[in-house]
XYZ file of C-alpha atoms in Angstrom:
186
model
C -23.393 0.689 174.684
C -21.982 -2.466 175.225
C -25.004 -5.265 176.114
C -24.299 -8.230 178.932
C -26.966 -10.625 180.009
C -25.464 -11.918 183.004
C -28.273 -13.671 184.050
C -26.412 -17.222 183.699
C -22.913 -15.975 184.230
C -20.834 -16.585 187.629
C -18.817 -13.722 188.101
C -18.976 -11.532 190.785
C -16.865 -8.657 189.968
C -17.598 -6.405 186.908
C -14.704 -3.776 186.643
C -15.655 -0.859 183.672
C -12.518 1.253 182.553
C -12.202 4.456 180.943
C -14.974 5.735 178.870
C -16.400 1.975 178.751
C -20.320 2.432 178.622
C -22.498 -1.111 179.245
C -25.759 -2.077 180.153
C -26.058 -5.263 182.574
C -29.674 -7.313 182.943
C -29.884 -10.106 184.963
C -32.887 -12.347 185.501
C -34.111 -13.982 188.680
C -30.277 -14.181 189.569
C -29.349 -13.821 193.265
C -26.233 -13.618 195.110
C -23.844 -10.785 195.463
C -22.845 -8.709 192.234
C -20.061 -5.783 192.376
C -19.653 -3.168 189.663
C -16.669 -1.162 189.841
C -15.848 1.879 187.821
C -12.294 2.260 187.979
C -11.113 5.078 185.412
C -12.734 8.385 184.697
C -15.692 8.389 181.837
C -16.663 4.720 182.985
C -20.737 4.107 182.741
C -22.599 1.126 184.089
C -26.268 0.325 183.776
C -27.744 -2.642 185.491
C -31.165 -3.697 185.237
C -32.683 -6.591 187.319
C -35.789 -8.534 186.391
C -37.349 -10.854 189.320
C -40.512 -13.102 188.473
C -40.669 -15.475 191.476
C -43.533 -17.862 191.878
C -44.697 -20.574 194.512
C -41.810 -20.617 197.657
C -39.207 -19.330 195.643
C -36.740 -17.239 197.341
C -34.284 -15.293 196.389
C -31.630 -12.429 197.836
C -29.603 -10.313 195.958
C -26.869 -7.475 196.825
C -25.850 -5.228 194.406
C -23.070 -2.938 194.685
C -22.104 0.001 192.538
C -18.734 1.370 193.563
C -17.421 4.454 191.845
C -13.516 4.678 192.423
C -12.681 7.474 190.076
C -14.002 10.961 188.518
C -16.888 11.300 185.827
C -18.285 7.586 186.377
C -22.231 6.942 186.066
C -23.753 3.993 187.489
C -27.876 3.101 187.893
C -29.690 0.183 189.407
C -33.331 -0.315 188.196
C -35.011 -3.352 189.342
C -38.748 -4.995 189.242
C -39.993 -8.008 190.955
C -42.958 -9.584 190.317
C -44.241 -11.786 193.553
C -47.059 -14.578 193.582
C -47.789 -17.511 196.049
C -45.408 -17.602 198.859
C -42.290 -16.165 196.628
C -39.512 -13.914 198.617
C -37.061 -11.195 196.973
C -34.809 -9.572 199.050
C -32.752 -6.812 197.440
C -29.865 -4.986 199.152
C -28.201 -2.034 196.986
C -25.140 -0.239 197.912
C -23.770 2.800 196.217
C -20.272 3.817 197.137
C -18.699 6.844 195.854
C -15.310 7.504 197.032
C -13.402 10.388 197.708
C -11.701 10.078 194.601
C -14.548 9.963 192.256
C -15.692 13.582 192.175
C -18.496 14.635 189.702
C -20.000 11.326 189.404
C -23.635 10.059 189.310
C -25.333 7.594 190.857
C -28.853 6.429 191.488
C -30.202 2.802 192.414
C -34.164 2.100 192.376
C -35.988 -1.094 193.659
C -39.837 -1.735 193.235
C -41.624 -4.654 194.006
C -45.285 -5.659 192.596
C -46.806 -8.305 195.098
C -49.778 -10.528 193.585
C -50.622 -12.554 196.562
C -51.040 -12.005 200.340
C -48.180 -14.232 201.406
C -45.232 -12.898 199.213
C -42.813 -11.090 201.142
C -40.234 -8.750 199.724
C -37.765 -5.846 201.216
C -35.422 -3.426 199.871
C -32.050 -1.873 201.824
C -30.625 0.785 199.261
C -27.809 2.880 201.096
C -25.548 5.608 199.891
C -22.036 5.551 201.236
C -20.520 9.219 199.362
C -17.301 10.506 200.310
C -17.019 12.958 198.268
C -19.011 16.347 197.762
C -19.953 17.041 194.141
C -21.446 14.466 193.424
C -25.289 13.445 192.119
C -26.806 10.509 194.226
C -30.204 8.891 194.372
C -32.400 5.703 195.572
C -36.324 4.655 195.831
C -37.721 1.382 196.583
C -41.733 0.865 196.322
C -43.893 -2.128 197.478
C -47.259 -2.263 196.075
C -49.978 -4.793 195.134
C -52.105 -4.400 191.745
C -54.536 -1.133 191.934
C -58.282 -2.817 192.396
C -59.566 -0.194 190.193
C -57.453 -1.233 187.344
C -58.299 -4.718 187.763
C -62.062 -3.096 187.982
C -61.401 -1.653 184.552
C -60.022 -4.368 182.672
C -62.593 -6.758 183.732
C -65.288 -4.529 183.069
C -63.732 -4.739 179.537
C -64.514 -8.507 179.277
C -60.941 -9.875 180.840
C -60.697 -12.377 183.198
C -59.037 -11.502 186.959
C -56.074 -13.432 185.937
C -55.394 -11.971 182.803
C -55.716 -8.265 184.526
C -53.781 -9.301 186.606
C -51.142 -10.678 183.777
C -51.280 -7.289 181.996
C -50.923 -5.077 184.776
C -47.615 -7.383 185.831
C -46.158 -6.955 181.989
C -46.322 -3.304 182.363
C -45.178 -3.196 185.518
C -42.025 -4.933 183.699
C -42.306 -3.377 180.622
C -41.143 -0.130 182.017
C -37.693 -1.760 183.127
C -37.178 -2.696 178.787
C -38.198 0.575 177.811
C -35.581 1.993 180.206
C -33.137 -0.490 178.588
C -34.237 0.922 174.704
C -33.790 4.272 175.783
C -30.149 3.606 176.457
C -30.022 2.298 172.375
C -29.934 -1.158 173.184
C -32.778 -3.045 171.387
C -33.781 -5.880 173.551
C -36.968 -8.224 173.505
C -38.772 -9.445 176.702
């Protein structure tokens, strides 16, 4: 599995060929990015982490396009928002009529650390073939007050408790990357 940190990359289209397997990571990178699986056996796993504070705004559009049969793509994103930060994510998963027996998934999860933060998720599926597996998910939540209370009852400050909860929330993303055989530090 090839690993590509595309955080500072300016490229907007990534094409994967036959039996090319890749993991992509982007951090706090907005804009429109397309991943095309052009030949049979191509596999793309895309991970995004947005850690935004103050009045930072980011808009991310991720397109997963399956153009050939037996292709796999996945997108998993996490945002941690504080202050008046805003994260808008749009995902499109397209499986063309030529992409039989392909699989695609997209998920975006937002953790809102203050009432002034804003987040939106718009996953979309465009499926032109019946012989595929696809899915999507999106969530928005604040830290669980019971978790914060539990950590505070163990002597932690509220700020440290929230920081640990946010670390656990983002750590699930890195666990998924490691499960694909990529050793990565946070």
